[in-house]
GROMACS .gro file of C-alpha atoms in nm:
model
  446
    1MET     CA    1  14.264   4.689 -23.547
    2SER     CA    2  14.147   4.945 -23.292
    3ASN     CA    3  13.788   4.924 -23.172
    4VAL     CA    4  13.793   5.286 -23.050
    5THR     CA    5  13.547   5.499 -23.251
    6SER     CA    6  13.589   5.866 -23.344
    7ALA     CA    7  13.313   5.958 -23.100
    8GLU     CA    8  13.494   5.778 -22.818
    9GLU     CA    9  13.821   5.950 -22.908
   10SER     CA   10  13.648   6.290 -22.907
   11ALA     CA   11  13.488   6.212 -22.573
   12GLY     CA   12  13.827   6.113 -22.435
   13VAL     CA   13  13.989   6.435 -22.556
   14SER     CA   14  13.701   6.640 -22.415
   15GLU     CA   15  13.730   6.463 -22.079
   16THR     CA   16  14.105   6.523 -22.067
   17LEU     CA   17  14.061   6.889 -22.158
   18THR     CA   18  13.799   6.935 -21.888
   19GLU     CA   19  14.028   6.769 -21.636
   20TYR     CA   20  14.320   6.990 -21.740
   21LEU     CA   21  14.110   7.306 -21.712
   22GLY     CA   22  14.009   7.211 -21.360
   23GLU     CA   23  14.358   7.112 -21.244
   24MET     CA   24  14.578   7.380 -21.402
   25GLY     CA   25  14.735   7.633 -21.167
   26PRO     CA   26  15.114   7.664 -21.107
   27SER     CA   27  15.186   7.842 -21.434
   28TRP     CA   28  14.900   8.082 -21.357
   29VAL     CA   29  15.089   8.196 -21.049
   30ALA     CA   30  15.385   8.274 -21.275
   31GLY     CA   31  15.137   8.437 -21.513
   32ALA     CA   32  15.015   8.657 -21.228
   33VAL     CA   33  15.369   8.791 -21.191
   34ALA     CA   34  15.410   8.833 -21.567
   35ALA     CA   35  15.072   9.003 -21.610
   36GLY     CA   36  15.157   9.268 -21.355
   37PRO     CA   37  15.179   9.647 -21.336
   38ALA     CA   38  15.543   9.647 -21.448
   39THR     CA   39  15.440   9.478 -21.773
   40ILE     CA   40  15.154   9.727 -21.805
   41GLY     CA   41  15.405  10.007 -21.753
   42SER     CA   42  15.628   9.879 -22.032
   43LEU     CA   43  15.337   9.822 -22.271
   44VAL     CA   44  15.184  10.165 -22.203
   45THR     CA   45  15.521  10.336 -22.245
   46ALA     CA   46  15.588  10.150 -22.571
   47GLY     CA   47  15.245  10.221 -22.716
   48GLY     CA   48  15.228  10.582 -22.599
   49ALA     CA   49  15.580  10.677 -22.705
   50TYR     CA   50  15.631  10.468 -23.020
   51GLY     CA   51  15.284  10.385 -23.146
   52TYR     CA   52  15.243  10.041 -23.303
   53SER     CA   53  15.611  10.004 -23.399
   54MET     CA   54  15.697   9.767 -23.114
   55LEU     CA   55  15.407   9.527 -23.160
   56TRP     CA   56  15.655   9.259 -23.271
   57VAL     CA   57  15.818   9.266 -22.927
   58VAL     CA   58  15.477   9.214 -22.764
   59VAL     CA   59  15.407   8.910 -22.981
   60LEU     CA   60  15.758   8.776 -22.926
   61SER     CA   61  15.726   8.813 -22.549
   62ALA     CA   62  15.429   8.573 -22.527
   63GLY     CA   63  15.606   8.299 -22.720
   64ALA     CA   64  15.933   8.355 -22.536
   65GLY     CA   65  15.756   8.351 -22.200
   66ALA     CA   66  15.582   8.023 -22.279
   67LEU     CA   67  15.911   7.865 -22.389
   68ALA     CA   68  16.096   7.982 -22.077
   69GLN     CA   69  15.820   7.843 -21.855
   70TYR     CA   70  15.818   7.516 -22.047
   71LEU     CA   71  16.191   7.468 -21.989
   72ALA     CA   72  16.153   7.552 -21.619
   73MET     CA   73  15.852   7.318 -21.596
   74ARG     CA   74  16.047   7.039 -21.763
   75LEU     CA   75  16.335   7.071 -21.520
   76GLY     CA   76  16.100   7.075 -21.221
   77LEU     CA   77  15.908   6.766 -21.329
   78LEU     CA   78  16.208   6.559 -21.434
   79THR     CA   79  16.393   6.626 -21.106
   80GLU     CA   80  16.081   6.657 -20.885
   81ARG     CA   81  16.284   6.902 -20.675
   82GLY     CA   82  16.329   7.274 -20.628
   83ILE     CA   83  16.574   7.436 -20.867
   84VAL     CA   84  16.812   7.566 -20.598
   85GLY     CA   85  16.870   7.219 -20.452
   86VAL     CA   86  16.933   7.077 -20.799
   87VAL     CA   87  17.182   7.354 -20.878
   88GLU     CA   88  17.367   7.299 -20.550
   89ASP     CA   89  17.397   6.922 -20.603
   90THR     CA   90  17.495   6.952 -20.970
   91LEU     CA   91  17.704   7.270 -20.986
   92GLY     CA   92  17.795   7.347 -20.627
   93GLU     CA   93  17.705   7.588 -20.350
   94THR     CA   94  17.856   7.899 -20.512
   95TRP     CA   95  17.636   7.864 -20.819
   96ALA     CA   96  17.332   7.802 -20.599
   97TRP     CA   97  17.394   8.119 -20.398
   98LEU     CA   98  17.448   8.319 -20.718
   99LEU     CA   99  17.109   8.204 -20.850
  100VAL     CA  100  16.941   8.284 -20.518
  101ALA     CA  101  17.100   8.631 -20.506
  102ASP     CA  102  17.001   8.701 -20.867
  103ALA     CA  103  16.636   8.611 -20.808
  104VAL     CA  104  16.603   8.773 -20.466
  105VAL     CA  105  16.746   9.106 -20.584
  106ALA     CA  106  16.521   9.113 -20.893
  107SER     CA  107  16.205   9.011 -20.705
  108GLY     CA  108  16.283   9.226 -20.401
  109VAL     CA  109  16.318   9.547 -20.600
  110ALA     CA  110  16.006   9.457 -20.796
  111GLN     CA  111  15.811   9.395 -20.475
  112LEU     CA  112  15.857   9.753 -20.355
  113VAL     CA  113  15.747   9.912 -20.683
  114ILE     CA  114  15.453   9.674 -20.719
  115MET     CA  115  15.335   9.768 -20.370
  116LYS     CA  116  15.361  10.133 -20.467
  117THR     CA  117  15.136  10.063 -20.764
  118VAL     CA  118  14.879   9.872 -20.558
  119ALA     CA  119  14.872  10.148 -20.296
  120THR     CA  120  14.848  10.426 -20.558
  121VAL     CA  121  14.558  10.265 -20.744
  122SER     CA  122  14.379  10.184 -20.417
  123ALA     CA  123  14.419  10.548 -20.310
  124THR     CA  124  14.281  10.672 -20.642
  125VAL     CA  125  13.974  10.452 -20.613
  126THR     CA  126  13.900  10.516 -20.244
  127GLY     CA  127  14.056  10.854 -20.164
  128VAL     CA  128  14.246  10.703 -19.869
  129ASP     CA  129  14.617  10.790 -19.844
  130ALA     CA  130  14.839  10.550 -20.044
  131ARG     CA  131  15.077  10.502 -19.749
  132ILE     CA  132  14.793  10.373 -19.534
  133TRP     CA  133  14.698  10.135 -19.813
  134GLY     CA  134  15.057  10.016 -19.834
  135VAL     CA  135  15.063   9.912 -19.471
  136ALA     CA  136  14.714   9.760 -19.493
  137TRP     CA  137  14.796   9.553 -19.801
  138ALA     CA  138  15.119   9.427 -19.644
  139VAL     CA  139  14.928   9.303 -19.339
  140VAL     CA  140  14.655   9.140 -19.551
  141LEU     CA  141  14.921   8.975 -19.765
  142ALA     CA  142  15.111   8.841 -19.465
  143ALA     CA  143  14.797   8.704 -19.301
  144GLY     CA  144  14.663   8.544 -19.620
  145LEU     CA  145  14.985   8.370 -19.723
  146ALA     CA  146  15.090   8.264 -19.376
  147GLY     CA  147  14.744   8.138 -19.288
  148ARG     CA  148  14.637   7.955 -19.605
  149GLY     CA  149  14.958   7.913 -19.804
  150TYR     CA  150  15.002   7.836 -20.170
  151ARG     CA  151  14.652   7.714 -20.259
  152PHE     CA  152  14.503   8.045 -20.147
  153LEU     CA  153  14.745   8.227 -20.376
  154GLU     CA  154  14.681   7.998 -20.673
  155VAL     CA  155  14.303   8.040 -20.662
  156ALA     CA  156  14.339   8.417 -20.627
  157ALA     CA  157  14.588   8.428 -20.915
  158LYS     CA  158  14.361   8.239 -21.154
  159VAL     CA  159  14.057   8.452 -21.071
  160LEU     CA  160  14.241   8.784 -21.088
  161VAL     CA  161  14.440   8.706 -21.404
  162LEU     CA  162  14.126   8.596 -21.590
  163GLY     CA  163  13.945   8.906 -21.466
  164VAL     CA  164  14.230   9.131 -21.576
  165VAL     CA  165  14.238   8.973 -21.922
  166VAL     CA  166  13.861   9.024 -21.961
  167ALA     CA  167  13.890   9.389 -21.849
  168PHE     CA  168  14.163   9.477 -22.096
  169VAL     CA  169  14.007   9.284 -22.385
  170ALA     CA  170  13.681   9.467 -22.320
  171SER     CA  171  13.868   9.798 -22.348
  172LEU     CA  172  13.957   9.707 -22.709
  173PHE     CA  173  13.590   9.747 -22.801
  174VAL     CA  174  13.579  10.110 -22.688
  175VAL     CA  175  13.896  10.242 -22.856
  176PRO     CA  176  13.974  10.278 -23.230
  177ILE     CA  177  14.242  10.036 -23.358
  178ASP     CA  178  14.439  10.115 -23.676
  179ALA     CA  179  14.478   9.766 -23.824
  180GLY     CA  180  14.717   9.877 -24.099
  181ALA     CA  181  14.955  10.050 -23.860
  182ALA     CA  182  14.936   9.754 -23.624
  183ALA     CA  183  15.033   9.515 -23.903
  184ALA     CA  184  15.335   9.732 -23.984
  185GLY     CA  185  15.441   9.704 -23.621
  186LEU     CA  186  15.501   9.330 -23.669
  187VAL     CA  187  15.821   9.414 -23.860
  188PRO     CA  188  16.112   9.396 -23.609
  189SER     CA  189  16.275   9.731 -23.529
  190VAL     CA  190  16.380   9.916 -23.214
  191PRO     CA  191  16.328  10.293 -23.239
  192PRO     CA  192  16.590  10.528 -23.089
  193GLY     CA  193  16.563  10.521 -22.711
  194GLY     CA  194  16.341  10.214 -22.722
  195ALA     CA  195  16.588   9.956 -22.588
  196LEU     CA  196  16.478  10.004 -22.228
  197VAL     CA  197  16.111   9.960 -22.318
  198ALA     CA  198  16.183   9.655 -22.535
  199ALA     CA  199  16.380   9.499 -22.250
  200GLY     CA  200  16.091   9.579 -22.017
  201ILE     CA  201  15.832   9.413 -22.241
  202LEU     CA  202  16.038   9.097 -22.284
  203GLY     CA  203  16.133   9.106 -21.916
  204GLY     CA  204  15.767   9.083 -21.821
  205ALA     CA  205  15.739   8.741 -21.985
  206VAL     CA  206  16.092   8.602 -21.953
  207HIS     CA  207  16.191   8.692 -21.600
  208ILE     CA  208  16.410   8.517 -21.347
  209THR     CA  209  16.135   8.512 -21.085
  210LEU     CA  210  15.902   8.321 -21.318
  211ILE     CA  211  16.172   8.071 -21.413
  212THR     CA  212  16.291   7.999 -21.060
  213MET     CA  213  15.949   7.981 -20.892
  214HIS     CA  214  15.799   7.718 -21.124
  215SER     CA  215  15.954   7.406 -20.972
  216TYR     CA  216  15.828   7.509 -20.628
  217THR     CA  217  15.471   7.587 -20.730
  218MET     CA  218  15.447   7.248 -20.902
  219ARG     CA  219  15.583   7.078 -20.590
  220SER     CA  220  15.321   7.259 -20.385
  221ARG     CA  221  15.059   7.092 -20.605
  222GLY     CA  222  15.232   6.754 -20.577
  223TRP     CA  223  15.290   6.730 -20.952
  224THR     CA  224  15.537   6.469 -21.081
  225ARG     CA  225  15.658   6.364 -21.424
  226GLU     CA  226  15.327   6.176 -21.458
  227ASP     CA  227  15.163   6.518 -21.488
  228TYR     CA  228  15.375   6.627 -21.785
  229GLY     CA  229  15.077   6.671 -22.019
  230LEU     CA  230  14.882   6.871 -21.764
  231ALA     CA  231  15.183   7.089 -21.684
  232THR     CA  232  15.244   7.158 -22.055
  233PHE     CA  233  14.879   7.255 -22.102
  234ASP     CA  234  14.906   7.477 -21.794
  235VAL     CA  235  15.199   7.668 -21.946
  236GLY     CA  236  15.027   7.710 -22.283
  237ALA     CA  237  14.697   7.828 -22.137
  238SER     CA  238  14.847   8.079 -21.896
  239MET     CA  239  15.154   8.221 -22.071
  240LEU     CA  240  15.086   8.175 -22.442
  241VAL     CA  241  14.711   8.241 -22.441
  242ALA     CA  242  14.611   8.444 -22.133
  243PHE     CA  243  14.931   8.647 -22.103
  244GLY     CA  244  14.956   8.689 -22.481
  245VAL     CA  245  14.601   8.825 -22.510
  246TYR     CA  246  14.653   9.046 -22.205
  247SER     CA  247  14.972   9.202 -22.346
  248LEU     CA  248  14.827   9.249 -22.692
  249ALA     CA  249  14.513   9.419 -22.561
  250ILE     CA  250  14.700   9.666 -22.339
  251PHE     CA  251  14.952   9.754 -22.608
  252LEU     CA  252  14.690   9.810 -22.878
  253VAL     CA  253  14.485  10.034 -22.647
  254ALA     CA  254  14.792  10.240 -22.554
  255ALA     CA  255  14.920  10.265 -22.913
  256SER     CA  256  14.577  10.364 -23.044
  257VAL     CA  257  14.488  10.630 -22.791
  258LEU     CA  258  14.784  10.758 -22.590
  259THR     CA  259  15.028  11.012 -22.733
  260SER     CA  260  15.291  11.006 -22.460
  261GLY     CA  261  15.492  10.737 -22.288
  262ASP     CA  262  15.565  10.971 -21.999
  263LEU     CA  263  15.262  10.896 -21.780
  264THR     CA  264  15.203  10.761 -21.432
  265ALA     CA  265  15.029  10.426 -21.415
  266VAL     CA  266  14.707  10.586 -21.300
  267GLY     CA  267  14.766  10.877 -21.538
  268ALA     CA  268  14.757  10.636 -21.830
  269ALA     CA  269  14.410  10.523 -21.723
  270GLN     CA  270  14.294  10.880 -21.667
  271ALA     CA  271  14.423  10.985 -22.009
  272LEU     CA  272  14.185  10.741 -22.172
  273GLY     CA  273  13.879  10.923 -22.037
  274PRO     CA  274  13.881  11.235 -22.258
  275VAL     CA  275  13.967  11.047 -22.579
  276ALA     CA  276  13.801  10.706 -22.536
  277GLY     CA  277  13.533  10.764 -22.276
  278ASP     CA  278  13.480  10.687 -21.910
  279ASN     CA  279  13.428  10.316 -21.976
  280ALA     CA  280  13.778  10.279 -22.119
  281GLN     CA  281  13.923  10.464 -21.823
  282LEU     CA  282  13.734  10.250 -21.571
  283LEU     CA  283  13.823   9.921 -21.743
  284PHE     CA  284  14.191  10.014 -21.758
  285LEU     CA  285  14.197  10.122 -21.392
  286VAL     CA  286  14.022   9.803 -21.277
  287GLY     CA  287  14.262   9.595 -21.486
  288LEU     CA  288  14.563   9.775 -21.342
  289TRP     CA  289  14.438   9.723 -20.988
  290GLY     CA  290  14.371   9.352 -21.040
  291ALA     CA  291  14.709   9.301 -21.206
  292ALA     CA  292  14.889   9.479 -20.925
  293VAL     CA  293  14.717   9.281 -20.649
  294SER     CA  294  14.772   8.942 -20.815
  295THR     CA  295  15.137   9.020 -20.890
  296LEU     CA  296  15.205   9.142 -20.539
  297GLY     CA  297  15.092   8.812 -20.389
  298ALA     CA  298  15.266   8.589 -20.644
  299ASN     CA  299  15.594   8.781 -20.628
  300THR     CA  300  15.598   8.756 -20.247
  301ILE     CA  301  15.650   8.379 -20.248
  302VAL     CA  302  15.964   8.383 -20.466
  303PRO     CA  303  16.235   8.480 -20.210
  304PRO     CA  304  16.093   8.246 -19.940
  305PHE     CA  305  16.087   7.951 -20.183
  306LEU     CA  306  16.449   7.998 -20.288
  307LEU     CA  307  16.591   8.081 -19.945
  308ALA     CA  308  16.405   7.797 -19.773
  309ASP     CA  309  16.532   7.548 -20.031
  310LYS     CA  310  16.888   7.677 -19.994
  311PHE     CA  311  16.874   7.637 -19.617
  312GLY     CA  312  16.718   7.292 -19.644
  313TRP     CA  313  16.385   7.400 -19.493
  314GLY     CA  314  16.037   7.301 -19.604
  315THR     CA  315  15.868   7.513 -19.870
  316THR     CA  316  15.513   7.499 -19.732
  317VAL     CA  317  15.348   7.676 -19.440
  318ASP     CA  318  15.378   7.352 -19.242
  319ASP     CA  319  15.738   7.463 -19.178
  320ASN     CA  320  15.729   7.764 -18.945
  321ARG     CA  321  16.062   7.891 -19.080
  322TYR     CA  322  15.917   7.915 -19.429
  323ARG     CA  323  15.603   8.077 -19.286
  324ALA     CA  324  15.822   8.337 -19.113
  325LEU     CA  325  15.997   8.414 -19.442
  326LEU     CA  326  15.658   8.467 -19.609
  327VAL     CA  327  15.547   8.708 -19.337
  328GLY     CA  328  15.878   8.894 -19.345
  329VAL     CA  329  15.874   8.949 -19.723
  330ALA     CA  330  15.509   9.055 -19.713
  331LEU     CA  331  15.565   9.311 -19.439
  332LEU     CA  332  15.886   9.443 -19.595
  333SER     CA  333  15.689   9.536 -19.906
  334ALA     CA  334  15.501   9.810 -19.716
  335PRO     CA  335  15.780  10.075 -19.755
  336GLY     CA  336  15.718  10.061 -20.129
  337ALA     CA  337  15.412  10.282 -20.076
  338PHE     CA  338  15.640  10.556 -19.939
  339ILE     CA  339  15.868  10.572 -20.248
  340GLY     CA  340  15.844  10.902 -20.435
  341GLY     CA  341  15.847  10.966 -20.809
  342ALA     CA  342  15.640  10.853 -21.107
  343VAL     CA  343  15.568  10.483 -21.081
  344LEU     CA  344  15.547  10.405 -21.453
  345GLY     CA  345  15.916  10.469 -21.524
  346GLN     CA  346  16.007  10.273 -21.211
  347LEU     CA  347  15.800   9.976 -21.330
  348VAL     CA  348  15.977   9.968 -21.665
  349LEU     CA  349  16.315   9.991 -21.492
  350VAL     CA  350  16.223   9.702 -21.260
  351LEU     CA  351  16.142   9.474 -21.554
  352ALA     CA  352  16.452   9.577 -21.743
  353LEU     CA  353  16.662   9.502 -21.433
  354GLY     CA  354  16.501   9.159 -21.424
  355THR     CA  355  16.596   9.109 -21.788
  356VAL     CA  356  16.962   9.165 -21.691
  357GLY     CA  357  16.943   8.869 -21.453
  358THR     CA  358  16.737   8.642 -21.676
  359PRO     CA  359  16.999   8.510 -21.926
  360PHE     CA  360  17.189   8.353 -21.636
  361ALA     CA  361  16.876   8.179 -21.507
  362ILE     CA  362  16.794   8.039 -21.852
  363ALA     CA  363  17.155   7.923 -21.894
  364VAL     CA  364  17.133   7.741 -21.559
  365VAL     CA  365  16.813   7.563 -21.663
  366LEU     CA  366  16.963   7.462 -21.999
  367TYR     CA  367  17.279   7.334 -21.831
  368LEU     CA  368  17.079   7.121 -21.590
  369LEU     CA  369  16.850   6.987 -21.863
  370ASN     CA  370  17.161   6.867 -22.048
  371SER     CA  371  17.337   6.723 -21.743
  372ASP     CA  372  17.310   6.414 -21.527
  373ALA     CA  373  17.055   6.603 -21.314
  374VAL     CA  374  16.784   6.463 -21.545
  375ASP     CA  375  16.749   6.118 -21.695
  376VAL     CA  376  16.568   6.226 -22.013
  377PRO     CA  377  16.784   6.414 -22.267
  378ASN     CA  378  16.668   6.758 -22.371
  379SER     CA  379  16.556   6.777 -22.734
  380THR     CA  380  16.757   6.967 -22.993
  381LEU     CA  381  16.457   7.193 -23.056
  382SER     CA  382  16.431   7.282 -22.686
  383ASN     CA  383  16.803   7.353 -22.669
  384VAL     CA  384  16.794   7.575 -22.977
  385GLY     CA  385  16.494   7.762 -22.838
  386GLY     CA  386  16.664   7.803 -22.501
  387LEU     CA  387  16.984   7.937 -22.661
  388ALA     CA  388  16.772   8.179 -22.866
  389LEU     CA  389  16.614   8.302 -22.541
  390VAL     CA  390  16.957   8.355 -22.385
  391THR     CA  391  17.072   8.545 -22.695
  392VAL     CA  392  16.765   8.769 -22.727
  393ALA     CA  393  16.742   8.843 -22.354
  394GLY     CA  394  17.116   8.907 -22.340
  395ALA     CA  395  17.104   9.147 -22.636
  396LEU     CA  396  16.813   9.344 -22.491
  397ALA     CA  397  16.981   9.353 -22.150
  398ALA     CA  398  17.305   9.477 -22.307
  399ASN     CA  399  17.120   9.753 -22.492
  400PHE     CA  400  16.946   9.852 -22.171
  401VAL     CA  401  17.273   9.871 -21.976
  402ARG     CA  402  17.436  10.069 -22.258
  403GLU     CA  403  17.152  10.325 -22.250
  404GLN     CA  404  17.176  10.355 -21.873
  405VAL     CA  405  17.552  10.410 -21.877
  406ALA     CA  406  17.532  10.652 -22.172
  407GLY     CA  407  17.321  10.882 -21.957
  408GLY     CA  408  17.597  10.901 -21.697
  409VAL     CA  409  17.688  10.657 -21.422
  410THR     CA  410  17.465  10.732 -21.125
  411PRO     CA  411  17.434  10.514 -20.814
  412LEU     CA  412  17.138  10.339 -20.979
  413SER     CA  413  17.297  10.286 -21.321
  414GLY     CA  414  17.621  10.188 -21.149
  415PHE     CA  415  17.441   9.917 -20.954
  416VAL     CA  416  17.269   9.793 -21.270
  417LEU     CA  417  17.604   9.787 -21.450
  418ALA     CA  418  17.774   9.591 -21.172
  419PHE     CA  419  17.480   9.351 -21.152
  420ALA     CA  420  17.488   9.298 -21.529
  421VAL     CA  421  17.864   9.245 -21.544
  422ALA     CA  422  17.862   8.989 -21.259
  423LEU     CA  423  17.578   8.787 -21.409
  424GLY     CA  424  17.714   8.820 -21.762
  425LEU     CA  425  18.047   8.673 -21.651
  426ALA     CA  426  17.862   8.397 -21.465
  427THR     CA  427  17.660   8.312 -21.778
  428VAL     CA  428  17.970   8.297 -21.997
  429GLY     CA  429  18.147   8.092 -21.730
  430LEU     CA  430  17.861   7.844 -21.713
  431LEU     CA  431  17.853   7.800 -22.091
  432ALA     CA  432  18.232   7.755 -22.095
  433LYS     CA  433  18.203   7.496 -21.818
  434TYR     CA  434  17.949   7.298 -22.019
  435VAL     CA  435  18.155   7.310 -22.338
  436THR     CA  436  18.470   7.202 -22.150
  437GLU     CA  437  18.287   6.911 -21.990
  438GLU     CA  438  18.141   6.801 -22.323
  439LEU     CA  439  18.481   6.814 -22.490
  440GLY     CA  440  18.629   6.613 -22.202
  441THR     CA  441  18.354   6.352 -22.232
  442GLY     CA  442  18.404   6.333 -22.607
  443SER     CA  443  18.779   6.276 -22.578
  444GLN     CA  444  18.727   6.001 -22.321
  445THR     CA  445  18.475   5.830 -22.546
  446ALA     CA  446  18.713   5.849 -22.841
   0.00000   0.00000   0.00000
């Protein structure tokens, strides 16, 4: 018979929870990327153009994002290595390079548009030219990451993400919400022309950069399989709770107040002033700025992590080659401030492009979790959830590509089409490889 009392059990749970709250972090860096201006762009576009009808996608994105991060977390802890090295040892160098190229293209394009957003918001607040802000932010970013490394980024991510969530939740109290219409939006449907926006919303939560970065951020904290409980709590707190509340708040504000999805990022904030008051405008602008800054820093570390691992370098600032990669990516983001055009549409396109590359990344993680790369079999529930993610992300990506091509093949849509076809074939090839191997193993056993 146990001598542990209910009070002692409660005290133990409380102590564990307090410890987890103090130690969580890696998934918040991924959350900083997810809770960025591109996600804001997709949510504002969806709410402004289609009202509450796409609320179901917003809710789905939080659960899907948490599941994707859980699978990535599981792979990272069970191998205690970076994902690129595991892919190279298990599948070969070609597959490793394909994963690196997929993630670097998606995060690189995103980096430029995110910098444009940061510079634009900074210019709106201060009156200083956005191009000057772009160069200034690039230098600050390079100095901060190269000088203090991952821990600096993690602390900043947690503070900024929590601040952004508070800002957008506060905005809910100054705008009118139609509860009945919102409830109707929980019924799944994609309105005509809404495939791009739906792909953008899901792409904010289930994105290749978030999936591939997770093993490296956990390694930077020194987490091992002994930290499985903490890592699971980390994912739930950041992606399911913080990101879910963040997305829901932004979408409900946009659906309740805005009447157009064709706005600039700053224009969306300014549009709130006449209809919801100056407080709503200020809260939205502050939230957008915080989201942009946190995402810019978190997204910067993705290409250096993957490239350094592929080349066999260290993935901390103790290795000068990795430090140089950090500085290079940070400085190369400055030209984003010089890109013309409305940033909101570009943000949605960036996320949708990431969605095109995401099914392959999820398929890679699932393959590895069901291979000899790990010594603990993946559960049937995790496999079913992972396959559902591949299916949903693939369907949204296919709809997005179809809409792009239907409008005529331009250099941009042509690139997206080629990118999608290459990664689609790779995903199918990887699934076929797994099935073939399983059939071969089964015949040998028989």
